[in-house]
PDB file of C-alpha atoms in Angstrom:
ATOM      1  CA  UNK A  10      49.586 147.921 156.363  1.00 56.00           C
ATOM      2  CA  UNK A  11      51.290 146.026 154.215  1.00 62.00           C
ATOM      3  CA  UNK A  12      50.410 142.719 153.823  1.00 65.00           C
ATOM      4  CA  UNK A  13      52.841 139.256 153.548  1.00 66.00           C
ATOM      5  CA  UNK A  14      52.307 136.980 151.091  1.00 65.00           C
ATOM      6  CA  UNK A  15      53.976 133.727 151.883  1.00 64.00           C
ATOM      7  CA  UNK A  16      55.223 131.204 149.282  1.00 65.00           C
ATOM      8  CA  UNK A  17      54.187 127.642 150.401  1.00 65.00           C
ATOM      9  CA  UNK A  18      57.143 125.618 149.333  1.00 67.00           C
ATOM     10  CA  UNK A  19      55.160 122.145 148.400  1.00 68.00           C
ATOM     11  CA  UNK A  20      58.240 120.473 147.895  1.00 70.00           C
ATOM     12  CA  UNK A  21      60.034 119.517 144.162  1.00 74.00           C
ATOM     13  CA  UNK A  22      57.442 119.041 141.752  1.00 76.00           C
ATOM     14  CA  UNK A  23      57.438 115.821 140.106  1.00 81.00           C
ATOM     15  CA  UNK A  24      58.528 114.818 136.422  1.00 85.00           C
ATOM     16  CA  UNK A  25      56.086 113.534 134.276  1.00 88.00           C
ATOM     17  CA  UNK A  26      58.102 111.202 132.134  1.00 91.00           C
ATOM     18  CA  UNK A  27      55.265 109.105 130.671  1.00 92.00           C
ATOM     19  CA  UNK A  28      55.188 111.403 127.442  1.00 92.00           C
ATOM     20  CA  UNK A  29      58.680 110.203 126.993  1.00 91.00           C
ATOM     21  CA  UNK A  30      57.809 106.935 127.629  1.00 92.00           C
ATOM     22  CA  UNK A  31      55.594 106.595 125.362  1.00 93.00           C
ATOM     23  CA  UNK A  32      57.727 108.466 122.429  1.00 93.00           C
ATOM     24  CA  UNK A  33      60.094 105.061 123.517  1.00 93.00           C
ATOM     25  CA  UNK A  34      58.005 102.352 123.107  1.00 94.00           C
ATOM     26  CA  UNK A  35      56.737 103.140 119.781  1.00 93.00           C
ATOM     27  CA  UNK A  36      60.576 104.792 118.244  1.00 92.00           C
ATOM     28  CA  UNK A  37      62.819 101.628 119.126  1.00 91.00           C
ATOM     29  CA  UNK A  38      60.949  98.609 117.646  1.00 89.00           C
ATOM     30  CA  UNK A  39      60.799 101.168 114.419  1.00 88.00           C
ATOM     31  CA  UNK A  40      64.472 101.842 114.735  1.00 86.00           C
ATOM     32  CA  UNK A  41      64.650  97.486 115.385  1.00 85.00           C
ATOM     33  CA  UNK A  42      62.560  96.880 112.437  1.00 84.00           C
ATOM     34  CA  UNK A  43      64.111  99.340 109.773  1.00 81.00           C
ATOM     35  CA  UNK A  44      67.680  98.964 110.658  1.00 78.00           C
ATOM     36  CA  UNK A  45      69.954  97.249 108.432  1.00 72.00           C
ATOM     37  CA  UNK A  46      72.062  94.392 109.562  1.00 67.00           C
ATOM     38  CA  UNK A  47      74.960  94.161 107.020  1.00 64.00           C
ATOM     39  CA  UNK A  48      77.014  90.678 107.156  1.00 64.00           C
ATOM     40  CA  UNK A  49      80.911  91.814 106.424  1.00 63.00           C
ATOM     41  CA  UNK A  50      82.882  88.996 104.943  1.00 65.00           C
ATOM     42  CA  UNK A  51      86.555  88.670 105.807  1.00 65.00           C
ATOM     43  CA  UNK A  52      89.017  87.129 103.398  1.00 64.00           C
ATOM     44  CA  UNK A  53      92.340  86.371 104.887  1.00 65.00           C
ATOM     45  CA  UNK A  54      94.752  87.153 102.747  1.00 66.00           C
ATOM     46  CA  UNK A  55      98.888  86.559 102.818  1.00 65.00           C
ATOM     47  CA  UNK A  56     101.121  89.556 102.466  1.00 62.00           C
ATOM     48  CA  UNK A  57     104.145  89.173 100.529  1.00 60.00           C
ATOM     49  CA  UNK A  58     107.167  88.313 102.712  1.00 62.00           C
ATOM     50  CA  UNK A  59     109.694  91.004 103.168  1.00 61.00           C
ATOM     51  CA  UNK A  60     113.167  89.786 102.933  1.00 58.00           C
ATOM     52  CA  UNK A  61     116.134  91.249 105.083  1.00 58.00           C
ATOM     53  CA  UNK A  62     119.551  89.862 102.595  1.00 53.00           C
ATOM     54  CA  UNK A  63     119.767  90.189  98.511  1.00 55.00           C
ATOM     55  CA  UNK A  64     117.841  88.301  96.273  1.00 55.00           C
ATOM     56  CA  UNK A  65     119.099  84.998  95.731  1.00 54.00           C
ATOM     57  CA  UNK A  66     118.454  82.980  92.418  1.00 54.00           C
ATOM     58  CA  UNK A  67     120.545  79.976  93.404  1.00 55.00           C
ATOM     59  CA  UNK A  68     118.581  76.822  94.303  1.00 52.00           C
ATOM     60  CA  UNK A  69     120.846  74.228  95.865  1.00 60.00           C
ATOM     61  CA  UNK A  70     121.360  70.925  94.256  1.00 67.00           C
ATOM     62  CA  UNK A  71     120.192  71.513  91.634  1.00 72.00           C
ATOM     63  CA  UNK A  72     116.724  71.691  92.383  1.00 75.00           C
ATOM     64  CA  UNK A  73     114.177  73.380  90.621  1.00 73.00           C
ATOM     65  CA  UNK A  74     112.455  76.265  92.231  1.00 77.00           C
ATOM     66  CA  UNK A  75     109.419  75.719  93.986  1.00 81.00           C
ATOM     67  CA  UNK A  76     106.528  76.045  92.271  1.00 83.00           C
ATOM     68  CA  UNK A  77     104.207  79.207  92.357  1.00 88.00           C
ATOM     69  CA  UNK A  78     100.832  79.469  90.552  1.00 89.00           C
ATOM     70  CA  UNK A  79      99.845  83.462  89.148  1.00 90.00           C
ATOM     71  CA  UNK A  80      96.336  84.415  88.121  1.00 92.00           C
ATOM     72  CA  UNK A  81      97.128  87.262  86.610  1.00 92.00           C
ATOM     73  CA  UNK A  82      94.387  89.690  85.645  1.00 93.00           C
ATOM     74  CA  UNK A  83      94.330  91.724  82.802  1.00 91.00           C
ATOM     75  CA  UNK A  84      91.707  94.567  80.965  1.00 90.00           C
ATOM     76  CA  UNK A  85      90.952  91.477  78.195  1.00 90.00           C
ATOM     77  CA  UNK A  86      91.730  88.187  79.831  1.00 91.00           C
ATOM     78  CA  UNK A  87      92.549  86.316  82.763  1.00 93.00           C
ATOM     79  CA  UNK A  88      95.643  84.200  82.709  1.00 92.00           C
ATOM     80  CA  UNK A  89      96.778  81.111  85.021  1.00 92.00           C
ATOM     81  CA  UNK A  90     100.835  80.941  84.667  1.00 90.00           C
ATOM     82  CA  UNK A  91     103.618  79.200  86.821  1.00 87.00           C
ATOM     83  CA  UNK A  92     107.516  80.090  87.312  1.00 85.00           C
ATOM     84  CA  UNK A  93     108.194  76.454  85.697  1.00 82.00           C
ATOM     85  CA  UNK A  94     106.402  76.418  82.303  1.00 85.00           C
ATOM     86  CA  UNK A  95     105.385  80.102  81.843  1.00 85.00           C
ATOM     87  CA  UNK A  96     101.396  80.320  80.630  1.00 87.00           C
ATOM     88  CA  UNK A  97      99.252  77.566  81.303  1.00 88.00           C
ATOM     89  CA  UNK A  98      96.160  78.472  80.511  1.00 89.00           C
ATOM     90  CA  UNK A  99      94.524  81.980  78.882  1.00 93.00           C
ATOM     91  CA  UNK A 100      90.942  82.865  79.089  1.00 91.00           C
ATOM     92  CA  UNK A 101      89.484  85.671  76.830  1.00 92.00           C
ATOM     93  CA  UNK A 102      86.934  88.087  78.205  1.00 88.00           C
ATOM     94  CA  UNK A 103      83.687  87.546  76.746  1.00 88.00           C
ATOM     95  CA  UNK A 104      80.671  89.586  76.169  1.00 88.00           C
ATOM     96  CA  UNK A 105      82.658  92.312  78.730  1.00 86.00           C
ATOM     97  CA  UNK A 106      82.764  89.657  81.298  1.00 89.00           C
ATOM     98  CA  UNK A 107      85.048  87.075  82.703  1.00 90.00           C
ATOM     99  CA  UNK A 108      84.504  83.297  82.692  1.00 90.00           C
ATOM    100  CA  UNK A 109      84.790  82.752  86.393  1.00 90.00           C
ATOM    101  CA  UNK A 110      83.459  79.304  85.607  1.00 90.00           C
ATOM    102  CA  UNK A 111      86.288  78.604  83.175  1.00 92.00           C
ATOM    103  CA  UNK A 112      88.603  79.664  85.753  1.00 90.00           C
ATOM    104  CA  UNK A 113      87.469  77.699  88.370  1.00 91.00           C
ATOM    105  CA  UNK A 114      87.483  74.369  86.202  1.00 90.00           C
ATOM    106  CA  UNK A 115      90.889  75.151  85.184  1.00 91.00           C
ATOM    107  CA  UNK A 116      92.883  75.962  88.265  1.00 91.00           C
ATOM    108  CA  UNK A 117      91.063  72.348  89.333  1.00 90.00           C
ATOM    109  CA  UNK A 118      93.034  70.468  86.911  1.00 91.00           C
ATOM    110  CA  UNK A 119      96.005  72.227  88.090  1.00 90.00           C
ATOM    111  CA  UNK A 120      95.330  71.023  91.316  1.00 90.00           C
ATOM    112  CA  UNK A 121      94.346  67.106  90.348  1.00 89.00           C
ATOM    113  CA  UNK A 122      97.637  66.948  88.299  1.00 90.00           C
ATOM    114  CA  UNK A 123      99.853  68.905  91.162  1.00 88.00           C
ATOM    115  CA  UNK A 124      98.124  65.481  93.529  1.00 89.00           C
ATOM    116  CA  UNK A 125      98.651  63.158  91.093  1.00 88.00           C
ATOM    117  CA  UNK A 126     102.225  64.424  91.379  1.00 85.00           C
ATOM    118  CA  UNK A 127     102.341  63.918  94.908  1.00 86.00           C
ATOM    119  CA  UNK A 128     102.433  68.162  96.027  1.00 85.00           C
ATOM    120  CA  UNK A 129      99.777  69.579  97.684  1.00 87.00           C
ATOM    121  CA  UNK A 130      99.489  73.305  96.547  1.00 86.00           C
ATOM    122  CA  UNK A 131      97.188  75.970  98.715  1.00 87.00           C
ATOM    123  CA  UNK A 132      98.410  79.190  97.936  1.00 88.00           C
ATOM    124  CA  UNK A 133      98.503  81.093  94.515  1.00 90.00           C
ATOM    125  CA  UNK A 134      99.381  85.309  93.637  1.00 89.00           C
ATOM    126  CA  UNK A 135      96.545  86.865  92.450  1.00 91.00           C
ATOM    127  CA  UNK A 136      97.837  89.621  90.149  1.00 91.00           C
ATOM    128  CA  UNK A 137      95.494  92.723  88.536  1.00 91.00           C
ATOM    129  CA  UNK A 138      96.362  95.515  86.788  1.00 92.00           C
ATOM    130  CA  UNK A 139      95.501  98.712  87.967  1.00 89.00           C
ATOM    131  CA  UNK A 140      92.495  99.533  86.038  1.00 90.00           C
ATOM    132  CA  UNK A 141      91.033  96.263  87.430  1.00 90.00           C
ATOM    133  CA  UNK A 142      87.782  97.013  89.389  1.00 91.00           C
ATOM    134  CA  UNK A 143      87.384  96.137  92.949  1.00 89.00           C
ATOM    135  CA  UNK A 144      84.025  94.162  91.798  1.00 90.00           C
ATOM    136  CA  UNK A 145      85.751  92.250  89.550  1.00 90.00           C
ATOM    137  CA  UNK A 146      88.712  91.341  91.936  1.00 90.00           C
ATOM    138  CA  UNK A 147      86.760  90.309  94.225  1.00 90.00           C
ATOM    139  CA  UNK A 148      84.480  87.768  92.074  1.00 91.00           C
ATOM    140  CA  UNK A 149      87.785  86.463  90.717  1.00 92.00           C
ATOM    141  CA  UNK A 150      89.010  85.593  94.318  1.00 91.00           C
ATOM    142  CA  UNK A 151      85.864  83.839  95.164  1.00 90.00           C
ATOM    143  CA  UNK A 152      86.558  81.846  91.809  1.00 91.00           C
ATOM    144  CA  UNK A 153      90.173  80.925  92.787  1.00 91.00           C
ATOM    145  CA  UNK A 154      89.485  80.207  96.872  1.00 90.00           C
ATOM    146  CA  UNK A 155      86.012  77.474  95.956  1.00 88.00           C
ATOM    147  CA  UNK A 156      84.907  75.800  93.745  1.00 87.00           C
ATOM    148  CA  UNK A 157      81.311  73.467  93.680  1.00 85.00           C
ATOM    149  CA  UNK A 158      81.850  69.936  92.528  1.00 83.00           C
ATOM    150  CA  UNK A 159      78.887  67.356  92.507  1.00 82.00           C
ATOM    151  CA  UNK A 160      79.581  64.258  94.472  1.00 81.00           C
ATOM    152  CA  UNK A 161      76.636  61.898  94.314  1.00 82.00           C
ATOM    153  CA  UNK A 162      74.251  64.089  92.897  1.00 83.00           C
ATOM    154  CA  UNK A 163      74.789  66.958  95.504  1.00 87.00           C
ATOM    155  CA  UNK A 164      76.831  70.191  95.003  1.00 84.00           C
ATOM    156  CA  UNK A 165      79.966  69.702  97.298  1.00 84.00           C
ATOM    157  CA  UNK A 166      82.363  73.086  97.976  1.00 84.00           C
ATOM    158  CA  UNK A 167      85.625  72.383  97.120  1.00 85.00           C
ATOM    159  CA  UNK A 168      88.642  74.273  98.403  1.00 87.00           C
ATOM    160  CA  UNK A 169      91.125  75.070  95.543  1.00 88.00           C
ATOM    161  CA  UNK A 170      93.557  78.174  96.605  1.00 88.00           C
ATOM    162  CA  UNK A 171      92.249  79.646  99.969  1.00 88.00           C
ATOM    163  CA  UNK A 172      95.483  81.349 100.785  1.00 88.00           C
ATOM    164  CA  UNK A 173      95.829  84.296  98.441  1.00 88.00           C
ATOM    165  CA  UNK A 174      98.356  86.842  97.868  1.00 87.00           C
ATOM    166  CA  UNK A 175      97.738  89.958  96.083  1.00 88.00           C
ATOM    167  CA  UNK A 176     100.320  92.082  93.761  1.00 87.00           C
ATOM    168  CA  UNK A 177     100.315  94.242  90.594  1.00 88.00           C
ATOM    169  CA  UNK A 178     100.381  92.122  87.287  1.00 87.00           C
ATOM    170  CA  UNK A 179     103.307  92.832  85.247  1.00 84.00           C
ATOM    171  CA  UNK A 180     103.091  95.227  82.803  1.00 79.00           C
ATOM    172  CA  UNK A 181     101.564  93.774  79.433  1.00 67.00           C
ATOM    173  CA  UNK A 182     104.280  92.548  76.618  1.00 56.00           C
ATOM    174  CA  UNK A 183     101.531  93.904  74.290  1.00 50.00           C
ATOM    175  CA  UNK A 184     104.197  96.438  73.089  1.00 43.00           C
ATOM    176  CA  UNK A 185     102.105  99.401  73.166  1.00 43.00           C
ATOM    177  CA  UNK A 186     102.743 102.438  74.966  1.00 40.00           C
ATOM    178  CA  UNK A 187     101.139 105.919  75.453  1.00 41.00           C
ATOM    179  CA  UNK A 188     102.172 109.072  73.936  1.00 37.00           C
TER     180      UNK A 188
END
């Protein structure tokens, strides 16, 4: 005689999820503690207009045009020029660096005199070559959008060109050319 064995169905058995548990509680404060919270910095910046009829050069009345501050950016020097009176100001590259400083200072004498003569100026073309690193652009933005003035014995920021526009600086009249 053969004899039956019988399964005894005891119902589902149950998930032991405490071993996961516990692989929780000690991976997310490490994953809290050694992640790295990176602050991004966004510059607004003003594109160039795009124009829909030709070029005009005529100013009505007489007028002259109006005016438009360059920093243009260049392998050896930095240099602050208008469309009125050409180059204002040139400063050298020293020691492989720029004088951000220098800069600073200078475009806020620019913009005393441009009060003094009743226009309030915010936005200037920033202008690099192509060989200009990003590092560099970048430092010489900072210089032309603050600068820190002291006021009573306390450093004071100062806004001197927030609104930027970026283009390609004109090639150099340097007069030398690759083979």
């Amino acid at each position: 005689m053969r004899r039956r064995l019988r399964k005894h169905n005891k119902g589902d058995p149950e998930l032991n999820i405490i071993p996961l548990m516990n692989v929780m509680v000690i991976l997310i404060p490490y994953l809290l503690t050694t992640a790295i919270f990176s602050q991004v910095a966004i510059l607004e910046l003003k594109l160039p207009q795009v124009s829909q009829g030709p070029a005009t050069d005529q100013v009505p009345n007489n007028e002259p045009p109006p005016l438009q501050l360059n920093v243009v950016i260049l392998k050896d020097a930095i240099s602050i020029t208008d469309n009125r009176k050409g180059e204002l100001t040139r400063i050298v590259k020293k020691g492989g660096k720029f004088d951000l400083e220098k800069l600073s200072n200078s475009l806020l004498t620019i913009k005393d005199r441009l009060k003094g003569l009743g226009q309030e100026k915010r936005d200037l073309n920033l202008l690099a070559e192509p060989t200009i690193d990003y590092e560099t652009l970048v430092q010489v933005m900072d210089a032309v959008r603050v600068t820190t003035v002291q006021s009573g014995g306390q450093a004071v920021a100062l806004d001197l060109f927030p609104e930027i526009s970026l283009g390609d600086a004109p090639p150099s009249s340097t007069g030398t050319t690759e083979p």
